[in-house]
Coordinates of C-alpha atoms in Angstrom, one line a residue:
M1 CA 0.0 0.0 0.0
K2 CA 2.9 2.4 0.8
V3 CA 4.5 1.6 -2.5
M4 CA 1.3 2.4 -4.4
K5 CA 0.7 5.6 -2.5
G6 CA 4.2 6.7 -3.4
I7 CA 3.7 6.0 -7.1
I8 CA 0.5 8.1 -7.1
L9 CA 2.0 11.0 -5.3
G10 CA 5.1 10.9 -7.5
S11 CA 2.9 10.9 -10.6
A12 CA 1.0 13.9 -9.4
A13 CA 4.2 15.9 -8.7
M14 CA 5.4 15.1 -12.2
F15 CA 2.2 16.5 -13.8
V16 CA 2.3 19.6 -11.6
G17 CA 5.9 20.3 -12.6
A18 CA 5.1 19.8 -16.3
G19 CA 2.2 22.2 -16.0
A20 CA 4.4 24.8 -14.4
Q21 CA 6.9 24.6 -17.2
A22 CA 4.1 24.9 -19.8
A23 CA 2.7 27.9 -18.1
D24 CA 6.0 29.8 -18.6
L25 CA 5.6 29.5 -22.4
P26 CA 3.7 32.3 -24.3
V27 CA 0.3 30.9 -25.6
K28 CA -2.1 32.9 -27.8
A29 CA -5.6 32.7 -26.3
K30 CA -8.3 31.5 -28.6
A31 CA -11.1 34.0 -29.2
I32 CA -14.4 33.2 -27.6
E33 CA -17.3 33.5 -30.0
Y34 CA -20.4 34.6 -28.2
V35 CA -23.9 34.0 -29.5
K36 CA -25.3 37.4 -30.5
I37 CA -28.9 38.6 -30.7
C38 CA -30.3 39.0 -34.2
S39 CA -32.8 41.9 -34.2
L40 CA -33.5 41.9 -37.9
Y41 CA -36.5 39.5 -37.8
G42 CA -38.1 40.1 -34.4
A43 CA -37.6 38.8 -30.9
G44 CA -36.1 35.4 -30.3
F45 CA -33.6 35.2 -33.2
Y46 CA -29.8 34.7 -32.7
Y47 CA -26.9 34.6 -35.1
I48 CA -25.6 31.1 -35.7
P49 CA -21.9 31.5 -34.6
G50 CA -19.6 32.1 -37.5
T51 CA -22.4 32.9 -40.0
D52 CA -24.7 35.7 -41.0
T53 CA -27.7 33.4 -40.6
C54 CA -30.2 34.0 -37.8
I55 CA -32.1 31.2 -36.1
K56 CA -35.1 31.0 -33.8
L57 CA -36.1 27.9 -31.8
G58 CA -39.7 27.5 -30.6
G59 CA -42.4 25.0 -29.8
Y60 CA -44.9 23.8 -27.3
L61 CA -45.8 21.0 -25.0
R62 CA -49.4 20.0 -24.9
A63 CA -51.4 17.6 -22.8
E64 CA -55.1 17.1 -23.4
T65 CA -58.1 14.9 -22.8
T66 CA -61.2 14.7 -25.0
L67 CA -64.5 13.5 -23.5
N68 CA -67.2 11.5 -25.3
T69 CA -65.0 10.9 -28.4
S70 CA -62.1 8.7 -29.4
G71 CA -60.6 11.5 -31.5
H72 CA -58.7 14.6 -30.6
F73 CA -59.9 16.7 -33.5
D74 CA -63.2 15.0 -34.5
V75 CA -66.4 14.1 -32.7
R76 CA -67.5 10.5 -32.6
S77 CA -69.3 10.2 -35.9
S78 CA -68.0 6.9 -37.3
G79 CA -66.5 3.6 -36.3
V80 CA -66.7 2.5 -32.6
G81 CA -67.2 6.1 -31.6
G82 CA -70.4 6.4 -33.7
A83 CA -71.6 3.0 -32.5
N84 CA -72.6 4.6 -29.2
N85 CA -72.1 1.4 -27.2
R86 CA -69.7 -0.3 -24.8
L87 CA -66.9 -0.1 -27.5
S88 CA -67.2 3.7 -27.6
D89 CA -64.6 5.7 -25.6
Y90 CA -65.8 8.1 -22.9
Y91 CA -62.4 9.8 -23.0
S92 CA -59.1 9.8 -24.8
A93 CA -55.8 11.3 -23.8
R94 CA -52.9 12.8 -25.8
S95 CA -49.5 14.3 -25.1
R96 CA -47.4 16.2 -27.6
Q97 CA -44.0 17.9 -27.8
D98 CA -43.7 20.3 -30.7
L99 CA -40.4 21.8 -32.0
N100 CA -39.9 24.3 -34.7
F101 CA -36.8 25.8 -36.3
D102 CA -36.8 29.1 -38.2
T103 CA -33.6 30.3 -40.0
R104 CA -33.3 33.5 -42.1
T105 CA -30.4 35.0 -44.0
A106 CA -30.4 38.4 -45.8
T107 CA -29.4 38.1 -49.5
E108 CA -29.4 40.4 -52.5
Y109 CA -32.7 38.7 -53.5
G110 CA -34.3 39.2 -50.2
V111 CA -34.6 37.0 -47.2
L112 CA -33.7 33.3 -47.5
R113 CA -35.8 31.4 -45.0
T114 CA -36.2 27.8 -44.0
F115 CA -38.8 26.6 -41.5
G116 CA -39.4 23.1 -40.1
E117 CA -41.8 21.9 -37.4
L118 CA -41.8 18.5 -35.9
A119 CA -44.3 17.0 -33.4
F120 CA -43.8 14.0 -31.2
T121 CA -47.2 12.7 -30.2
W122 CA -48.6 9.9 -28.1
S123 CA -52.3 9.2 -28.1
S124 CA -54.7 6.7 -26.5
G125 CA -55.8 3.9 -28.8
T126 CA -59.2 2.3 -28.7
Y127 CA -60.8 -1.2 -29.0
S128 CA -62.9 -2.5 -31.8
G129 CA -65.0 -5.7 -32.0
A130 CA -63.2 -8.8 -33.3
G131 CA -65.9 -11.4 -33.0
T132 CA -66.9 -13.1 -36.2
T133 CA -69.8 -15.4 -35.3
G134 CA -71.8 -13.2 -33.1
V135 CA -71.5 -15.8 -30.4
N136 CA -68.1 -15.3 -28.8
G137 CA -67.2 -11.7 -28.0
A138 CA -63.7 -10.4 -28.6
T139 CA -62.0 -7.1 -29.2
A140 CA -58.7 -5.9 -30.6
Y141 CA -56.7 -2.8 -29.8
T142 CA -56.8 -0.3 -32.6
S143 CA -53.8 2.0 -32.8
S144 CA -51.6 4.0 -35.0
L145 CA -47.9 4.7 -34.4
T146 CA -48.9 7.5 -32.1
S147 CA -50.9 5.2 -29.8
Q148 CA -48.7 2.1 -29.4
P149 CA -48.0 1.4 -25.7
G150 CA -44.7 2.9 -24.7
L151 CA -44.1 4.4 -28.1
G152 CA -45.2 7.5 -30.0
G153 CA -45.2 9.0 -33.4
L154 CA -43.2 11.8 -35.2
G155 CA -45.1 14.1 -37.4
V156 CA -43.5 16.5 -39.9
Y157 CA -45.8 19.5 -40.0
Y158 CA -43.8 22.0 -41.9
A159 CA -40.6 21.7 -43.9
F160 CA -40.1 24.5 -46.5
I161 CA -37.7 27.0 -48.1
Q162 CA -38.7 30.5 -49.0
F163 CA -36.6 32.6 -51.4
A164 CA -37.3 35.5 -53.7
G165 CA -41.1 35.0 -53.4
F166 CA -41.1 31.3 -53.9
T167 CA -42.2 28.7 -51.3
I168 CA -40.9 25.2 -51.9
G169 CA -41.8 22.2 -49.6
K170 CA -44.5 21.4 -47.1
A171 CA -46.3 24.5 -46.1
Q172 CA -49.8 25.9 -45.5
S173 CA -51.9 25.6 -48.6
Q174 CA -52.2 29.0 -50.4
F175 CA -56.0 28.2 -50.7
S176 CA -56.5 28.3 -46.9
S177 CA -57.2 31.5 -44.9
P178 CA -54.6 32.4 -42.2
W179 CA -56.8 30.8 -39.5
T180 CA -57.5 27.8 -41.8
S181 CA -60.3 25.6 -40.3
Y182 CA -59.9 27.2 -36.8
P183 CA -61.7 30.6 -36.8
G184 CA -62.0 30.2 -33.0
N185 CA -62.0 26.5 -32.3
A186 CA -59.7 23.5 -31.7
L187 CA -62.0 20.7 -32.6
E188 CA -62.5 20.2 -36.3
I189 CA -65.2 21.8 -38.4
P190 CA -66.0 21.9 -42.1
G191 CA -66.6 25.0 -44.2
G192 CA -63.3 26.0 -45.6
G193 CA -59.7 25.1 -46.5
G194 CA -58.0 23.0 -43.9
W195 CA -54.9 23.4 -41.7
E196 CA -52.8 20.4 -42.6
P197 CA -49.7 21.6 -44.6
V198 CA -49.1 20.2 -48.1
N199 CA -46.1 19.8 -50.4
Q200 CA -46.2 22.7 -52.9
F201 CA -44.3 24.9 -55.3
S202 CA -45.7 28.4 -54.9
Y203 CA -44.9 32.0 -55.9
T204 CA -46.2 35.0 -53.9
A205 CA -46.2 38.5 -55.4
D206 CA -46.3 41.4 -53.0
F207 CA -47.9 44.5 -54.4
G208 CA -47.5 46.6 -51.3
Q209 CA -50.1 48.1 -49.0
G210 CA -50.9 44.6 -47.7
V211 CA -52.0 43.2 -51.1
T212 CA -50.5 39.9 -52.2
A213 CA -51.3 37.2 -54.7
S214 CA -50.1 33.6 -54.7
F215 CA -50.0 30.9 -57.4
S216 CA -49.3 27.3 -56.4
A217 CA -49.1 23.7 -57.6
Q218 CA -49.7 21.5 -54.6
D219 CA -49.9 17.8 -53.8
Q220 CA -53.4 16.5 -53.8
V221 CA -52.7 13.3 -51.9
A222 CA -54.0 12.7 -49.4
N223 CA -55.2 16.1 -47.9
Y224 CA -57.3 17.1 -50.9
T225 CA -58.6 13.9 -52.2
T226 CA -61.6 12.5 -50.3
N227 CA -63.2 9.4 -52.1
I228 CA -63.6 8.3 -55.7
W229 CA -66.2 5.6 -55.3
N230 CA -66.9 2.8 -57.8
V231 CA -70.5 2.1 -56.6
S232 CA -70.4 -1.3 -58.4
G233 CA -68.1 -2.4 -55.6
A234 CA -70.4 -1.4 -52.8
T235 CA -70.9 -3.9 -50.0
A236 CA -73.4 -4.1 -47.2
A237 CA -70.8 -3.4 -44.5
G238 CA -69.4 -0.5 -46.5
L239 CA -72.8 1.1 -47.1
A240 CA -73.6 0.8 -43.5
S241 CA -70.4 2.8 -42.7
G242 CA -71.2 5.6 -45.2
A243 CA -68.8 4.3 -48.0
Y244 CA -71.0 4.2 -51.1
G245 CA -68.6 2.0 -53.1
S246 CA -65.1 0.7 -53.3
N247 CA -62.5 3.6 -53.2
D248 CA -61.0 3.5 -56.6
I249 CA -58.4 6.3 -56.7
G250 CA -55.6 6.1 -59.3
G251 CA -52.1 7.4 -59.1
T252 CA -51.3 11.1 -59.3
R253 CA -51.4 12.7 -62.7
A254 CA -51.6 16.4 -62.0
A255 CA -51.1 18.6 -59.0
D256 CA -53.8 20.8 -57.7
L257 CA -53.5 24.3 -59.1
V258 CA -54.3 27.1 -56.6
A259 CA -54.6 30.9 -57.0
M260 CA -55.1 33.3 -54.1
L261 CA -55.6 37.1 -53.6
R262 CA -55.3 38.6 -50.1
V263 CA -55.7 42.1 -48.7
D264 CA -54.3 42.4 -45.2
Q265 CA -55.0 45.8 -43.5
A266 CA -55.2 47.2 -40.0
W267 CA -59.0 46.7 -40.0
G268 CA -58.7 43.0 -40.9
L269 CA -58.3 40.8 -43.9
F270 CA -60.0 39.7 -47.1
Q271 CA -59.0 36.7 -49.2
A272 CA -60.3 35.0 -52.3
S273 CA -59.0 31.6 -53.3
F274 CA -59.5 29.1 -56.2
A275 CA -58.3 25.6 -56.7
A276 CA -58.5 23.1 -59.6
H277 CA -58.4 19.4 -58.7
D278 CA -57.9 16.4 -61.1
N279 CA -60.1 13.4 -60.3
H280 CA -58.1 10.4 -61.6
A281 CA -59.8 7.0 -61.1
A282 CA -58.2 3.6 -61.3
Y283 CA -59.8 0.7 -63.2
Y284 CA -63.3 -0.6 -63.2
G285 CA -62.1 -4.1 -62.2
A286 CA -59.0 -5.8 -60.9
A287 CA -57.0 -5.6 -64.2
E288 CA -56.2 -3.1 -67.0
P289 CA -58.4 -4.7 -69.6
T290 CA -61.5 -3.8 -67.6
G291 CA -61.1 -0.2 -68.6
H292 CA -61.5 3.0 -66.6
P293 CA -63.5 6.3 -66.5
D294 CA -61.9 9.4 -68.0
D295 CA -60.4 12.0 -65.7
K296 CA -62.6 14.9 -64.7
W297 CA -61.3 18.2 -63.2
G298 CA -63.1 19.6 -60.2
W299 CA -62.7 23.0 -58.6
A300 CA -63.2 24.9 -55.3
G301 CA -63.7 28.6 -54.6
Q302 CA -63.5 30.3 -51.2
L303 CA -64.0 33.8 -49.7
A304 CA -62.7 34.7 -46.3
L305 CA -63.0 37.8 -44.1
S306 CA -61.5 38.8 -40.8
I307 CA -62.6 42.0 -38.9
K308 CA -60.4 43.4 -36.2
N309 CA -60.6 46.5 -33.9
L310 CA -64.1 45.7 -32.8
P311 CA -65.8 48.0 -30.3
T312 CA -66.3 44.9 -27.9
G313 CA -62.7 45.0 -26.8
A314 CA -59.0 45.1 -27.6
G315 CA -57.9 42.2 -29.7
D316 CA -61.5 41.0 -30.4
S317 CA -62.1 39.6 -33.9
I318 CA -64.7 38.0 -36.2
N319 CA -63.4 35.4 -38.7
V320 CA -65.8 34.0 -41.3
Q321 CA -65.3 32.1 -44.6
G322 CA -67.5 30.3 -47.2
V323 CA -66.6 27.7 -49.8
Y324 CA -68.1 26.0 -52.8
T325 CA -66.7 22.9 -54.4
K326 CA -67.5 20.6 -57.3
G327 CA -65.4 17.5 -57.6
A328 CA -63.0 18.8 -54.9
S329 CA -64.7 18.1 -51.6
G330 CA -61.5 18.1 -49.6
Y331 CA -61.5 21.9 -49.7
N332 CA -64.6 21.8 -47.6
F333 CA -64.3 18.7 -45.5
E334 CA -60.6 18.9 -44.6
S335 CA -58.5 15.8 -43.9
Y336 CA -58.8 15.7 -40.1
L337 CA -62.6 15.3 -40.3
S338 CA -64.2 12.0 -40.9
R339 CA -65.5 11.7 -44.5
T340 CA -67.8 8.7 -43.9
Y341 CA -70.4 8.8 -41.1
A342 CA -72.3 6.1 -39.3
M343 CA -73.9 7.3 -36.0
Y344 CA -76.2 5.1 -34.0
G345 CA -78.9 6.2 -31.6
G346 CA -82.3 5.2 -30.1
T347 CA -85.5 4.6 -32.0
S348 CA -89.3 4.4 -31.3
L349 CA -90.1 2.9 -34.7
P350 CA -91.7 -0.6 -34.3
G351 CA -89.5 -3.4 -35.6
A352 CA -86.3 -1.3 -35.7
Y353 CA -83.4 -2.3 -33.4
Q354 CA -81.8 1.2 -33.3
S355 CA -81.6 4.3 -35.5
L356 CA -78.7 5.1 -37.8
G357 CA -77.5 8.3 -39.4
V358 CA -75.4 7.4 -42.4
A359 CA -73.6 9.6 -45.0
G360 CA -70.5 9.9 -47.0
V361 CA -68.3 12.6 -48.7
S362 CA -66.8 12.0 -52.1
D363 CA -65.1 13.8 -55.0
S364 CA -66.9 11.7 -57.6
V365 CA -68.8 8.4 -58.0
F366 CA -69.3 6.1 -61.0
V367 CA -70.3 2.5 -61.8
T368 CA -68.5 0.1 -64.0
G369 CA -68.7 1.3 -67.6
S370 CA -69.7 4.9 -66.8
G371 CA -68.0 8.2 -66.4
Q372 CA -67.4 10.0 -63.2
E373 CA -70.2 12.1 -61.6
L374 CA -68.7 15.0 -59.6
T375 CA -70.0 15.7 -56.1
T376 CA -71.0 19.2 -55.1
T377 CA -70.5 20.6 -51.6
Y378 CA -70.8 24.1 -50.0
G379 CA -70.4 25.4 -46.5
M380 CA -69.2 28.1 -44.2
N381 CA -67.7 28.6 -40.8
G382 CA -67.0 31.5 -38.5
A383 CA -66.3 32.6 -34.9
F384 CA -66.4 35.6 -32.7
N385 CA -63.4 35.9 -30.4
H386 CA -63.6 38.1 -27.3
N387 CA -60.9 39.0 -24.8
W388 CA -62.3 39.5 -21.3
D389 CA -59.0 40.7 -20.0
P390 CA -55.3 39.9 -20.6
H391 CA -55.8 36.4 -19.1
W392 CA -59.2 35.2 -20.2
N393 CA -60.8 34.9 -23.7
T394 CA -63.8 33.1 -25.1
S395 CA -64.7 32.1 -28.7
I396 CA -68.2 31.2 -30.0
Y397 CA -68.1 29.4 -33.3
G398 CA -70.2 27.5 -35.8
A399 CA -70.1 25.7 -39.1
W400 CA -72.5 24.3 -41.7
A401 CA -71.7 22.3 -44.8
A402 CA -73.8 20.4 -47.4
V403 CA -73.1 17.5 -49.7
R404 CA -75.2 17.1 -52.8
Y405 CA -75.1 14.3 -55.4
N406 CA -76.6 14.9 -58.9
N407 CA -79.4 12.8 -60.2
I408 CA -77.2 10.3 -62.0
A409 CA -75.0 9.8 -58.9
K410 CA -78.1 9.4 -56.8
G411 CA -79.3 6.7 -59.1
Y412 CA -76.0 4.8 -58.7
V413 CA -75.9 5.1 -54.9
C414 CA -79.6 4.4 -54.4
G415 CA -79.5 1.4 -56.6
A416 CA -76.8 0.0 -54.2
V417 CA -78.6 1.1 -51.0
V418 CA -82.0 -0.3 -52.1
G419 CA -80.6 -3.5 -53.6
T420 CA -78.1 -4.3 -50.8
L421 CA -79.6 -2.9 -47.6
A422 CA -83.3 -3.3 -48.6
L423 CA -84.2 0.3 -48.0
S424 CA -87.9 0.2 -47.0
S425 CA -88.9 3.3 -48.8
G426 CA -87.4 2.2 -52.0
L427 CA -85.9 4.5 -54.6
A428 CA -88.5 7.2 -53.9
G429 CA -87.2 7.5 -50.3
C430 CA -83.5 7.3 -51.1
N431 CA -81.4 10.4 -51.0
P432 CA -77.7 10.3 -50.0
D433 CA -77.5 14.1 -49.7
F434 CA -76.8 15.4 -46.2
N435 CA -75.9 18.4 -44.1
Y436 CA -73.2 18.6 -41.3
A437 CA -73.4 21.4 -38.7
V438 CA -71.4 22.3 -35.6
V439 CA -71.8 24.9 -32.9
G440 CA -69.4 25.4 -30.0
T441 CA -67.6 27.6 -27.6
A442 CA -64.1 27.6 -26.1
T443 CA -62.8 29.5 -23.1
R444 CA -59.0 29.9 -22.4
W445 CA -57.2 31.0 -19.3
T446 CA -53.6 32.3 -19.6
P447 CA -52.4 32.8 -16.0
V448 CA -48.8 33.5 -17.1
K449 CA -47.2 34.2 -20.4
G450 CA -46.9 31.1 -22.5
L451 CA -49.2 28.8 -20.5
T452 CA -52.8 28.4 -21.5
F453 CA -55.6 26.1 -20.2
T454 CA -58.6 25.5 -22.6
A455 CA -62.1 24.1 -22.2
E456 CA -64.0 23.6 -25.4
L457 CA -67.5 22.2 -25.9
S458 CA -68.7 21.2 -29.4
Y459 CA -72.1 20.0 -30.6
M460 CA -72.4 18.3 -34.0
M461 CA -75.5 17.5 -36.0
L462 CA -75.8 15.1 -38.9
D463 CA -78.9 15.9 -41.1
Q464 CA -79.4 13.0 -43.4
K465 CA -81.9 13.2 -46.2
Y466 CA -83.4 9.7 -46.5
A467 CA -87.2 9.6 -46.1
G468 CA -88.5 9.7 -42.6
G469 CA -89.4 6.4 -41.1
S470 CA -87.2 4.5 -43.6
T471 CA -85.4 1.4 -42.5
V472 CA -82.4 -0.5 -43.8
T473 CA -81.5 -4.1 -43.0
L474 CA -77.9 -4.5 -42.0
P475 CA -75.8 -7.6 -41.6
L476 CA -73.8 -8.4 -38.5
L477 CA -71.2 -5.7 -38.1
S478 CA -68.8 -7.2 -35.5
G479 CA -66.3 -4.4 -35.7
V480 CA -68.8 -2.1 -34.0
A481 CA -70.8 -4.9 -32.3
K482 CA -74.1 -4.2 -34.2
P483 CA -76.4 -7.2 -34.8
A484 CA -78.0 -8.1 -38.1
A485 CA -81.3 -6.2 -37.8
A486 CA -83.5 -3.4 -39.2
Y487 CA -82.4 0.1 -38.4
E488 CA -84.3 3.3 -38.7
L489 CA -82.6 6.0 -40.8
K490 CA -82.6 9.1 -38.7
D491 CA -80.7 12.4 -38.0
Q492 CA -78.1 12.1 -35.2
N493 CA -76.1 14.4 -33.0
T494 CA -73.3 14.3 -30.5
L495 CA -71.3 16.3 -27.9
A496 CA -67.6 16.5 -27.4
L497 CA -65.5 18.3 -24.7
L498 CA -61.9 19.1 -25.0
L499 CA -59.7 19.9 -22.0
R500 CA -56.2 21.1 -22.8
A501 CA -53.1 22.5 -21.1
Q502 CA -50.4 24.0 -23.4
R503 CA -47.0 25.6 -22.7
N504 CA -45.6 27.6 -25.6
W505 CA -42.0 28.7 -25.6

């Protein structure tokens, strides 16, 4: 032990001596490069050391619970949620960490900007029926990557470059208004261009005085393509879920073409948008020789208005927009909304097991050997947003949207519904048109800067157009635990409550 102690002490003395000798030699100190604030683009930007590029990091952490729905954006209007039974969730939970990166560099062509936003999300899954005989009950966990136990999912929300007026990459659609489908809400509503960013190649011309115009070619899959139904492939189970045929979407042939004009002033904002959408179906049958319908172009138009500086209080606003589509229903019923609906409820009709509200959104429908029949939709949404004081604000919002099939399309769909589900009122009582409406309110409390608690209540109504008192005969639907029986076709409604805590930074 004494020998080892001597070796250690001797080694230490040697290093101290060597250090003293080295200290006697002149050494040029390395310059320390401090991170400097970049004030060119607003608060929060810093120069990346050694460059003339500024960067800003931001994000949020969100934890939320939705009550009376399995979704975190949508009400329970389909699947096990719409079944309204023991498979339906009374609550669902979600946690998310969002990170965004904003870089900007001044060039002779203007600002070169890149922006990326990533979201790491974990959500509750749900259980669906797995029984096949109707005798032995069984369920299976239904999940996506974001709801697998112990795991989560990564979402790439934004990833784009902006340079000399061009936007290249995944960014907000130029069709959408600045508030997209959220005039004052968090739960999803129809009635205008949606939020979900889309790959695009766009150019924006700035005319000064707050007037801009944008022109864009954007990806139509899958945000802006709803359903292209071959009604010849309709099944009883599909019809019962609101799918009026087999989805027969072909590969991409043309991007959606978008034009937008915006006037942004101190009083508010006005925007007019237009989009052209190619409907490209696949084949009538399983192989090429069966043939296919020709492409048909659809379109969408939207007007949006925001009014600020209201006499009701500082920061108050009214946001409203309206949209009309023909063969481009995704510009009304955005991608976070369900696009097929099967909502069950009670009934007083003798002989009926329960009531059912069934409906579906499509871009077009056809049958084997026919051309495509484009689907028409129209709708609007809006909100009044009021600040009670710097810490409390409330929004009151609403939306209404309609889906209309032309007479030829109705003939295709009704032929399937009457022939497959034995609609009691026959062709005379068959009408796949429907309306979708939402009213709601949200109140937010911000006790300190960057931390907000939200409570939002949303009431949704499905107004189907089948003749009153009509029934359909459904087969066993084990996925939603519905027995083979007669069901009354009837309007339905549901409530959803969102509770959210979010820390922005």
